[in-house]
Short mmCIF file of N, CA and C in Angstrom, two decimals:
data_model
loop_
_atom_site.label_atom_id
_atom_site.label_comp_id
_atom_site.label_asym_id
_atom_site.label_seq_id
_atom_site.Cartn_x
_atom_site.Cartn_y
_atom_site.Cartn_z
N MET B 1 0.90 -1.36 -0.01
CA MET B 1 0.19 -0.32 0.10
C MET B 1 1.06 1.31 -0.35
N HIS B 2 0.70 1.90 -0.98
CA HIS B 2 1.62 3.53 -1.21
C HIS B 2 0.53 4.58 -0.36
N THR B 3 1.17 5.28 0.06
CA THR B 3 0.97 6.56 0.97
C THR B 3 1.40 8.08 0.46
N ALA B 4 0.83 8.81 0.14
CA ALA B 4 1.49 10.23 -0.05
C ALA B 4 1.85 10.77 0.84
N PRO B 5 2.81 11.79 0.60
CA PRO B 5 3.34 12.56 1.56
C PRO B 5 2.65 12.85 2.52
N PRO B 6 3.04 13.91 3.65
CA PRO B 6 1.38 14.59 4.24
C PRO B 6 1.19 15.52 3.74
N ALA B 7 -0.18 15.45 3.77
CA ALA B 7 -0.85 16.72 3.59
C ALA B 7 -0.72 17.76 4.02
N LEU B 8 -1.25 18.82 3.09
CA LEU B 8 -0.66 20.47 3.56
C LEU B 8 -2.36 20.70 4.25
N THR B 9 -2.47 20.88 5.69
CA THR B 9 -3.97 21.19 6.17
C THR B 9 -4.45 22.59 5.25
N GLU B 10 -5.47 22.88 5.22
CA GLU B 10 -6.57 23.98 4.38
C GLU B 10 -5.47 25.12 4.96
N ALA B 11 -5.16 25.36 6.30
CA ALA B 11 -4.50 26.92 6.50
C ALA B 11 -3.21 26.56 6.20
N GLN B 12 -2.20 25.75 5.87
CA GLN B 12 -1.09 26.06 5.32
C GLN B 12 -1.25 26.17 3.50
N ILE B 13 -2.22 24.97 2.74
CA ILE B 13 -2.67 25.88 1.68
C ILE B 13 -2.85 27.26 1.60
N GLU B 14 -3.92 27.72 2.33
CA GLU B 14 -4.27 29.01 2.18
C GLU B 14 -2.72 30.36 2.99
N GLU B 15 -2.37 29.77 3.56
CA GLU B 15 -1.16 30.35 3.79
C GLU B 15 -0.09 30.70 2.58
N ASN B 16 -0.11 29.57 2.11
CA ASN B 16 0.92 29.32 0.56
C ASN B 16 0.44 29.88 -0.21
N GLY B 17 -1.09 30.00 -0.48
CA GLY B 17 -1.82 30.84 -1.60
C GLY B 17 -1.53 32.56 -1.54
N THR B 18 -1.71 32.82 -0.35
CA THR B 18 -1.85 33.99 0.29
C THR B 18 -0.23 34.77 -0.48
N GLN B 19 0.57 33.86 0.33
CA GLN B 19 1.75 34.50 -0.01
C GLN B 19 2.38 34.55 -1.11
N ALA B 20 1.93 33.54 -2.28
CA ALA B 20 2.30 33.70 -3.90
C ALA B 20 1.60 34.92 -4.25
N LYS B 21 0.06 35.11 -3.61
CA LYS B 21 -0.46 35.72 -4.49
C LYS B 21 0.36 37.38 -4.42
N ALA B 22 0.78 37.39 -2.53
CA ALA B 22 1.43 38.74 -2.49
C ALA B 22 3.02 39.00 -2.96
N ASP B 23 3.61 37.68 -3.60
CA ASP B 23 4.56 38.17 -4.19
C ASP B 23 4.31 38.16 -5.79
N LEU B 24 3.24 37.82 -6.22
CA LEU B 24 3.28 37.90 -7.71
C LEU B 24 2.73 39.61 -7.62
N LYS B 25 1.97 39.80 -6.77
CA LYS B 25 1.63 41.81 -6.73
C LYS B 25 2.80 42.25 -6.45
N THR B 26 3.63 41.58 -5.70
CA THR B 26 5.19 42.52 -5.62
C THR B 26 5.64 43.02 -7.02
N VAL B 27 6.02 41.52 -7.67
CA VAL B 27 6.84 41.60 -8.92
C VAL B 27 5.81 42.79 -10.09
N GLN B 28 4.49 42.38 -10.09
CA GLN B 28 3.63 43.01 -10.97
C GLN B 28 3.63 44.77 -11.00
N GLU B 29 4.02 45.16 -9.37
CA GLU B 29 4.06 46.37 -9.06
C GLU B 29 5.81 46.88 -9.41
N ASN B 30 6.82 45.92 -9.19
CA ASN B 30 8.11 46.31 -9.43
C ASN B 30 8.33 46.31 -10.98
N ILE B 31 7.71 45.74 -11.76
CA ILE B 31 7.97 45.85 -13.14
C ILE B 31 7.77 47.02 -13.47
N SER B 32 6.61 47.65 -13.11
CA SER B 32 6.35 49.46 -13.49
C SER B 32 7.38 50.15 -12.81
N THR B 33 8.13 49.90 -12.31
CA THR B 33 9.05 50.65 -11.79
C THR B 33 10.33 50.26 -11.79
N ASP B 34 11.47 51.15 -11.38
CA ASP B 34 12.85 50.53 -11.31
C ASP B 34 13.68 49.78 -9.87
N SER B 35 12.69 49.21 -9.24
CA SER B 35 12.93 48.70 -8.21
C SER B 35 13.25 47.00 -7.99
N ALA B 36 13.62 46.23 -7.15
CA ALA B 36 13.60 45.07 -7.35
C ALA B 36 12.80 44.41 -6.44
N ALA B 37 12.57 43.02 -6.82
CA ALA B 37 11.28 41.85 -6.59
C ALA B 37 12.00 40.99 -5.87
N THR B 38 11.25 40.48 -4.33
CA THR B 38 11.84 39.42 -3.72
C THR B 38 10.78 38.49 -4.15
N ILE B 39 10.77 37.05 -4.44
CA ILE B 39 10.43 36.21 -4.45
C ILE B 39 10.47 35.24 -3.29
N LYS B 40 9.35 34.75 -2.73
CA LYS B 40 9.82 33.23 -1.64
C LYS B 40 8.88 32.34 -2.41
N PHE B 41 10.10 31.40 -2.75
CA PHE B 41 9.28 30.11 -2.73
C PHE B 41 9.05 29.07 -1.89
N THR B 42 7.91 28.76 -1.48
CA THR B 42 7.49 27.47 -0.28
C THR B 42 7.62 26.11 -1.05
N PHE B 43 8.14 25.49 -0.55
CA PHE B 43 8.29 24.01 -0.90
C PHE B 43 7.99 22.90 0.37
N GLY B 44 7.78 23.54 1.47
CA GLY B 44 7.97 21.95 2.16
C GLY B 44 6.17 21.69 2.93
N ALA B 45 5.83 21.21 3.87
CA ALA B 45 4.72 20.69 4.07
C ALA B 45 4.26 21.60 5.38
N ARG B 46 5.31 21.70 5.86
CA ARG B 46 5.26 22.42 7.30
C ARG B 46 5.48 23.63 7.38
N ASN B 47 5.66 24.60 6.32
CA ASN B 47 5.78 26.18 6.05
C ASN B 47 6.53 26.55 7.35
N GLU B 48 7.84 26.02 7.34
CA GLU B 48 8.87 26.53 8.77
C GLU B 48 9.46 27.61 7.72
N GLU B 49 10.27 27.99 8.46
CA GLU B 49 11.38 28.66 7.74
C GLU B 49 11.87 28.58 6.76
N THR B 50 12.58 26.93 7.46
CA THR B 50 13.70 26.38 6.17
C THR B 50 13.19 25.90 4.93
N ASP B 51 11.76 26.07 5.00
CA ASP B 51 10.78 25.50 3.79
C ASP B 51 10.68 26.69 2.64
N HIS B 52 11.57 27.57 2.62
CA HIS B 52 11.47 28.98 1.61
C HIS B 52 12.83 28.57 1.32
N TYR B 53 12.76 29.44 0.02
CA TYR B 53 13.91 30.05 -0.56
C TYR B 53 13.12 31.29 -1.10
N GLY B 54 14.47 32.18 -0.46
CA GLY B 54 13.74 33.79 -1.38
C GLY B 54 14.53 33.88 -2.45
N ILE B 55 14.45 34.97 -3.55
CA ILE B 55 15.23 35.14 -4.23
C ILE B 55 15.15 36.64 -4.80
N LYS B 56 15.87 38.10 -4.75
CA LYS B 56 15.82 39.16 -5.26
C LYS B 56 16.05 39.27 -6.88
N ILE B 57 14.77 39.78 -7.21
CA ILE B 57 15.54 39.86 -8.86
C ILE B 57 15.30 41.58 -8.81
N THR B 58 16.10 42.47 -9.38
CA THR B 58 16.82 43.44 -9.63
C THR B 58 16.18 43.54 -11.47
N LYS B 59 15.46 44.73 -11.25
CA LYS B 59 14.86 44.81 -12.62
C LYS B 59 15.88 45.64 -13.65
N LEU B 60 15.95 44.84 -15.12
CA LEU B 60 16.66 44.94 -15.81
C LEU B 60 16.21 45.66 -17.16
N SER B 61 16.32 47.33 -16.94
CA SER B 61 15.92 47.52 -18.09
C SER B 61 16.85 48.51 -18.13
N ALA B 62 16.81 49.58 -19.14
CA ALA B 62 17.93 50.22 -19.84
C ALA B 62 18.31 50.85 -18.63
N LYS B 63 17.16 51.98 -18.23
CA LYS B 63 17.46 52.98 -17.44
C LYS B 63 18.23 52.33 -16.04
N SER B 64 17.52 50.77 -15.61
CA SER B 64 18.13 50.65 -14.37
C SER B 64 19.29 49.93 -14.71
N LEU B 65 19.69 49.49 -15.55
CA LEU B 65 21.50 49.33 -15.85
C LEU B 65 22.24 50.17 -16.30
N GLY B 66 21.68 51.92 -16.60
CA GLY B 66 22.19 52.84 -16.71
C GLY B 66 23.27 53.03 -18.18
N ILE B 67 22.11 52.49 -19.11
CA ILE B 67 22.56 52.55 -20.47
C ILE B 67 21.37 53.14 -21.33
N GLY B 68 21.48 53.72 -22.18
CA GLY B 68 20.73 54.12 -23.22
C GLY B 68 20.54 55.76 -23.20
N GLU B 69 19.68 56.77 -23.47
CA GLU B 69 19.25 58.03 -23.66
C GLU B 69 19.37 58.48 -22.14
N THR B 70 18.44 57.43 -20.93
CA THR B 70 18.61 58.06 -19.91
C THR B 70 19.39 58.29 -19.09
N SER B 71 20.87 57.63 -19.58
CA SER B 71 22.25 57.70 -18.58
C SER B 71 22.82 58.94 -19.49
N GLY B 72 22.50 59.10 -20.59
CA GLY B 72 23.06 60.07 -21.28
C GLY B 72 24.47 59.53 -22.42
N ASP B 73 24.09 58.37 -22.71
CA ASP B 73 25.04 57.54 -23.78
C ASP B 73 25.06 58.22 -24.86
N ASN B 74 25.89 58.65 -25.49
CA ASN B 74 26.09 59.35 -26.88
C ASN B 74 26.82 58.52 -27.44
N VAL B 75 27.38 58.46 -29.06
CA VAL B 75 28.20 58.13 -29.75
C VAL B 75 28.61 59.05 -31.10
N LEU B 76 28.13 60.17 -30.66
CA LEU B 76 28.48 60.74 -31.46
C LEU B 76 30.14 61.29 -31.63
N THR B 77 30.74 61.09 -30.36
CA THR B 77 31.82 61.59 -30.16
C THR B 77 32.63 60.27 -29.26
N LYS B 78 34.24 60.75 -29.57
CA LYS B 78 34.67 59.71 -29.24
C LYS B 78 34.54 59.12 -27.68
N GLU B 79 34.80 60.20 -26.91
CA GLU B 79 34.61 60.15 -25.56
C GLU B 79 32.75 59.64 -25.02
N GLY B 80 31.81 59.55 -25.87
CA GLY B 80 30.66 59.37 -25.73
C GLY B 80 30.68 57.90 -25.75
N ALA B 81 31.23 57.61 -26.81
CA ALA B 81 31.01 55.93 -27.41
C ALA B 81 31.94 55.19 -26.52
N LEU B 82 33.08 56.03 -25.86
CA LEU B 82 33.93 54.64 -24.94
C LEU B 82 32.83 54.84 -23.64
N LYS B 83 32.28 55.84 -23.40
CA LYS B 83 31.48 56.00 -22.29
C LYS B 83 30.48 54.96 -21.83
N ALA B 84 29.86 55.01 -23.25
CA ALA B 84 28.38 54.07 -23.39
C ALA B 84 29.33 52.92 -23.43
N LEU B 85 30.25 52.43 -24.17
CA LEU B 85 30.66 50.73 -24.05
C LEU B 85 30.98 50.65 -22.53
N GLU B 86 31.83 51.42 -21.56
CA GLU B 86 31.60 51.16 -20.58
C GLU B 86 30.35 51.05 -19.92
N ASN B 87 29.25 51.87 -20.07
CA ASN B 87 27.86 51.27 -19.46
C ASN B 87 27.35 50.08 -19.92
N ILE B 88 27.79 49.65 -20.98
CA ILE B 88 27.44 48.69 -21.67
C ILE B 88 27.56 46.83 -21.03
N SER B 89 29.37 47.57 -20.50
CA SER B 89 29.90 46.43 -20.07
C SER B 89 29.31 46.15 -18.53
N ASN B 90 29.48 47.69 -17.91
CA ASN B 90 28.80 47.44 -16.60
C ASN B 90 27.31 46.72 -16.45
N ALA B 91 26.44 47.01 -17.25
CA ALA B 91 25.35 46.43 -17.40
C ALA B 91 25.13 45.02 -17.73
N ILE B 92 26.06 44.16 -18.54
CA ILE B 92 26.44 43.06 -18.75
C ILE B 92 26.55 42.51 -17.42
N ILE B 93 27.47 42.74 -16.98
CA ILE B 93 28.04 42.62 -15.63
C ILE B 93 26.81 42.26 -14.67
N LYS B 94 26.00 43.52 -14.57
CA LYS B 94 24.86 43.32 -13.63
C LYS B 94 24.06 42.46 -13.90
N LYS B 95 23.80 41.89 -14.85
CA LYS B 95 22.91 41.24 -16.06
C LYS B 95 22.99 39.90 -15.44
N ASP B 96 24.60 39.59 -15.72
CA ASP B 96 25.14 38.24 -15.45
C ASP B 96 24.76 37.97 -13.73
N GLU B 97 25.33 38.92 -13.10
CA GLU B 97 24.75 38.59 -11.74
C GLU B 97 23.36 38.17 -11.43
N VAL B 98 22.41 38.87 -12.05
CA VAL B 98 20.76 38.32 -11.81
C VAL B 98 21.30 37.16 -12.56
N ARG B 99 21.38 36.71 -13.15
CA ARG B 99 21.31 35.44 -14.04
C ARG B 99 21.88 34.63 -12.89
N ALA B 100 22.81 35.09 -12.29
CA ALA B 100 23.83 33.85 -11.96
C ALA B 100 22.13 33.28 -10.22
N ARG B 101 22.05 34.61 -9.59
CA ARG B 101 21.14 34.32 -8.64
C ARG B 101 19.95 33.68 -8.76
N ILE B 102 19.33 33.78 -9.98
CA ILE B 102 18.33 33.20 -10.77
C ILE B 102 18.55 31.92 -10.87
N GLY B 103 20.11 31.49 -11.59
CA GLY B 103 20.21 30.05 -11.53
C GLY B 103 20.57 29.64 -10.62
N ALA B 104 21.28 30.00 -9.50
CA ALA B 104 21.41 29.32 -7.97
C ALA B 104 20.44 29.08 -7.53
N THR B 105 19.27 29.80 -7.63
CA THR B 105 18.35 29.66 -6.98
C THR B 105 17.19 28.17 -7.50
N GLN B 106 17.29 28.29 -8.99
CA GLN B 106 17.03 27.29 -9.32
C GLN B 106 17.44 26.13 -9.21
N ASN B 107 19.01 26.01 -8.83
CA ASN B 107 19.48 24.79 -8.72
C ASN B 107 19.30 24.04 -7.24
N ARG B 108 18.83 24.77 -6.94
CA ARG B 108 18.40 24.99 -4.76
C ARG B 108 16.69 24.04 -5.01
N LEU B 109 16.62 24.64 -6.25
CA LEU B 109 14.80 24.46 -6.06
C LEU B 109 14.89 23.07 -6.39
N ALA B 110 16.11 22.70 -8.03
CA ALA B 110 16.01 21.28 -8.30
C ALA B 110 16.42 20.30 -7.05
N ALA B 111 17.28 20.92 -6.48
CA ALA B 111 17.54 19.82 -5.53
C ALA B 111 16.81 19.83 -4.23
N SER B 112 16.23 20.35 -3.91
CA SER B 112 15.05 20.31 -2.72
C SER B 112 13.79 19.35 -3.59
N ILE B 113 13.63 19.08 -4.94
CA ILE B 113 12.90 18.62 -5.54
C ILE B 113 12.99 17.01 -5.10
N ASP B 114 14.62 17.03 -5.92
CA ASP B 114 14.86 15.64 -5.68
C ASP B 114 15.22 15.06 -4.42
N ASN B 115 15.22 16.11 -3.70
CA ASN B 115 15.57 15.57 -1.76
C ASN B 115 14.21 15.34 -1.75
N ILE B 116 12.99 15.65 -1.94
CA ILE B 116 11.77 15.57 -1.56
C ILE B 116 11.19 14.42 -1.86
N SER B 117 11.41 14.21 -3.13
CA SER B 117 11.28 12.85 -4.07
C SER B 117 11.97 11.56 -3.15
N ILE B 118 13.43 11.48 -2.49
CA ILE B 118 13.86 10.65 -2.24
C ILE B 118 13.46 10.58 -0.82
N GLN B 119 12.84 11.39 -0.45
CA GLN B 119 12.41 11.43 1.11
C GLN B 119 11.31 10.46 1.32
N ARG B 120 10.42 10.92 -0.16
CA ARG B 120 8.95 10.08 -0.54
C ARG B 120 9.52 8.79 -0.65
N GLU B 121 10.11 8.35 -1.51
CA GLU B 121 10.42 7.35 -1.90
C GLU B 121 11.02 6.23 -0.65
N ASN B 122 11.91 7.01 0.36
CA ASN B 122 12.06 5.99 1.56
C ASN B 122 10.89 5.90 2.75
N ALA B 123 10.01 6.64 2.68
CA ALA B 123 9.00 6.42 3.33
C ALA B 123 8.03 5.57 3.31
N GLN B 124 7.71 5.50 1.41
CA GLN B 124 7.02 4.49 1.19
C GLN B 124 7.79 2.81 1.29
N ALA B 125 9.12 3.11 1.09
CA ALA B 125 10.08 1.81 1.26
C ALA B 125 9.99 1.32 2.77
N SER B 126 9.86 2.44 3.98
CA SER B 126 10.04 2.02 5.30
C SER B 126 8.24 1.83 5.55
N GLU B 127 7.44 2.26 5.05
CA GLU B 127 6.37 1.64 5.16
C GLU B 127 5.89 0.48 4.57
N SER B 128 6.40 -0.04 3.65
CA SER B 128 6.36 -1.68 2.83
C SER B 128 6.75 -2.58 3.73
N ARG B 129 8.07 -2.24 4.25
CA ARG B 129 9.17 -2.86 5.37
C ARG B 129 8.13 -3.15 6.98
N ILE B 130 7.42 -2.19 7.08
CA ILE B 130 6.46 -2.01 8.49
C ILE B 130 5.42 -2.67 7.59
N SER B 131 4.94 -3.08 7.01
CA SER B 131 3.42 -4.00 6.58
C SER B 131 3.91 -5.18 6.49
N ASP B 132 5.15 -5.56 5.88
CA ASP B 132 5.85 -6.67 5.81
C ASP B 132 5.93 -7.25 7.27
N VAL B 133 6.82 -6.52 7.78
CA VAL B 133 6.60 -6.88 9.16
C VAL B 133 5.18 -7.42 10.23
N ASP B 134 4.50 -6.49 10.12
CA ASP B 134 3.21 -6.77 10.74
C ASP B 134 2.46 -7.87 10.24
N VAL B 135 2.67 -8.18 8.84
CA VAL B 135 2.15 -9.58 8.38
C VAL B 135 2.57 -10.46 8.76
N ALA B 136 4.02 -10.49 8.55
CA ALA B 136 4.65 -11.79 9.52
C ALA B 136 4.87 -12.03 11.07
N THR B 137 4.57 -10.97 11.91
CA THR B 137 4.14 -11.46 13.21
C THR B 137 3.08 -12.23 12.83
N GLU B 138 2.05 -11.29 12.23
CA GLU B 138 0.50 -11.68 12.45
C GLU B 138 0.57 -13.45 11.84
N MET B 139 1.30 -13.84 11.16
CA MET B 139 1.22 -15.39 11.10
C MET B 139 2.03 -15.84 11.91
N VAL B 140 2.80 -15.75 12.37
CA VAL B 140 3.39 -16.36 13.70
C VAL B 140 2.77 -16.71 14.60
N GLU B 141 1.92 -15.27 14.89
CA GLU B 141 0.97 -15.54 15.96
C GLU B 141 0.02 -16.56 15.54
N PHE B 142 -0.65 -16.60 14.43
CA PHE B 142 -1.69 -17.51 14.07
C PHE B 142 -0.98 -18.96 13.96
N ASN B 143 0.08 -19.05 13.80
CA ASN B 143 0.96 -20.45 13.93
C ASN B 143 0.92 -21.12 15.23
N ARG B 144 0.99 -19.80 16.37
CA ARG B 144 1.33 -20.38 17.68
C ARG B 144 0.03 -20.61 18.29
N ARG B 145 -1.09 -19.68 17.63
CA ARG B 145 -2.52 -20.49 18.17
C ARG B 145 -3.09 -21.57 17.73
N GLN B 146 -2.74 -21.81 16.48
CA GLN B 146 -3.10 -23.27 15.76
C GLN B 146 -2.36 -24.44 16.53
N LEU B 147 -1.27 -23.96 16.89
CA LEU B 147 -0.29 -25.06 17.38
C LEU B 147 -0.77 -25.22 18.78
N MET B 148 -1.38 -24.29 19.56
CA MET B 148 -1.91 -24.43 20.64
C MET B 148 -3.22 -25.14 20.58
N ALA B 149 -3.74 -24.94 20.12
CA ALA B 149 -5.12 -25.38 19.84
C ALA B 149 -5.42 -27.35 19.44
N ASN B 150 -4.19 -27.64 18.57
CA ASN B 150 -3.93 -29.02 18.11
C ASN B 150 -3.31 -29.71 19.34
N ALA B 151 -2.30 -28.48 20.43
CA ALA B 151 -2.13 -29.75 21.07
C ALA B 151 -3.44 -29.86 22.36
N ALA B 152 -4.05 -28.76 22.66
CA ALA B 152 -4.75 -29.06 23.60
C ALA B 152 -5.85 -29.76 22.96
N MET B 153 -6.43 -30.28 21.68
CA MET B 153 -7.33 -30.93 21.24
C MET B 153 -6.77 -32.55 21.38
N ALA B 154 -5.56 -32.87 21.37
CA ALA B 154 -4.56 -33.68 21.53
C ALA B 154 -4.79 -34.05 22.94
N ILE B 155 -4.57 -33.24 23.69
CA ILE B 155 -4.82 -33.44 25.46
C ILE B 155 -6.47 -33.82 25.70
N LEU B 156 -7.30 -33.43 25.05
CA LEU B 156 -8.47 -33.62 25.55
C LEU B 156 -8.61 -34.58 24.47
N VAL B 157 -8.00 -35.21 23.48
CA VAL B 157 -8.67 -36.77 23.10
C VAL B 157 -8.29 -37.51 24.11
N GLN B 158 -6.94 -37.29 25.15
CA GLN B 158 -6.34 -38.18 25.12
C GLN B 158 -6.72 -38.45 27.09
N ALA B 159 -7.21 -37.15 27.52
CA ALA B 159 -7.77 -37.34 28.77
C ALA B 159 -9.53 -37.75 28.31
N ASN B 160 -10.02 -38.00 27.22
CA ASN B 160 -11.40 -38.52 27.55
C ASN B 160 -10.76 -39.82 27.11
N SER B 161 -9.76 -40.63 26.60
CA SER B 161 -9.28 -41.81 26.58
C SER B 161 -9.25 -42.78 27.49
N LEU B 162 -8.54 -41.79 28.62
CA LEU B 162 -7.96 -42.42 30.29
C LEU B 162 -9.60 -43.49 30.85
N PRO B 163 -10.59 -42.88 31.15
CA PRO B 163 -11.58 -43.73 31.46
C PRO B 163 -11.63 -45.10 30.80
N GLU B 164 -12.10 -45.01 29.71
CA GLU B 164 -12.24 -46.12 28.51
C GLU B 164 -10.99 -46.82 28.97
N THR B 165 -9.55 -46.30 28.92
CA THR B 165 -8.51 -47.25 29.13
C THR B 165 -8.17 -48.21 30.47
N ALA B 166 -8.57 -46.95 31.70
CA ALA B 166 -8.98 -47.95 32.89
C ALA B 166 -9.75 -48.93 33.20
N ARG B 167 -11.20 -49.09 32.21
CA ARG B 167 -12.41 -49.85 32.75
C ARG B 167 -11.62 -50.93 31.74
N GLN B 168 -10.85 -50.63 30.50
CA GLN B 168 -10.38 -52.00 29.54
C GLN B 168 -9.24 -52.99 30.75
N ILE B 169 -8.37 -52.16 31.27
CA ILE B 169 -7.49 -52.49 32.19
C ILE B 169 -8.02 -53.64 33.62
N LEU B 170 -9.14 -52.80 33.92
CA LEU B 170 -10.11 -53.37 35.19
C LEU B 170 -10.99 -54.60 34.09
N GLU B 171 -11.19 -54.94 33.38
CA GLU B 171 -12.09 -55.58 32.78
C GLU B 171 -10.83 -56.94 32.42
N GLN B 172 -9.73 -56.72 32.14
CA GLN B 172 -8.97 -58.01 32.41
C GLN B 172 -8.44 -58.49 33.33
N ARG B 173 -8.62 -58.31 34.27
CA ARG B 173 -8.23 -58.50 35.43
C ARG B 173 -9.15 -59.45 36.11
#
């Protein structure tokens, strides 16, 4: 018999749903601004602090990266072009940092998923072994009771035959 992992309670589902809605609202609000969004991923059944991963995603627009017209980039002069190239190099570094944070969080979530899957398999295997032991214990108890019943029957048959044996001995004398 296979069992599912511990189910979330209604309160935990509600709390996780509320958190997801709040995170979505934060991301949507931050899309229209140049600020960062923090997203919290919940993956545990108990909703403890260790059951969450948080990631701060910085908005990557031309303005927030410091490139383009808003930062005064101008390629009409040599100095302006060099400054624009420097701004682009810095923007690439910022973009790579954000992608690295997202990738690291993605790897942590994948590892957590693998870990939870392994824990679920181990729990199912343990439950199966416990069931096997329960069946074996019941079979031993059944055999013990059957043996005792057979022994009792044999004693009863022998006890019932004693008066007849005694009568036969007395008759032979």
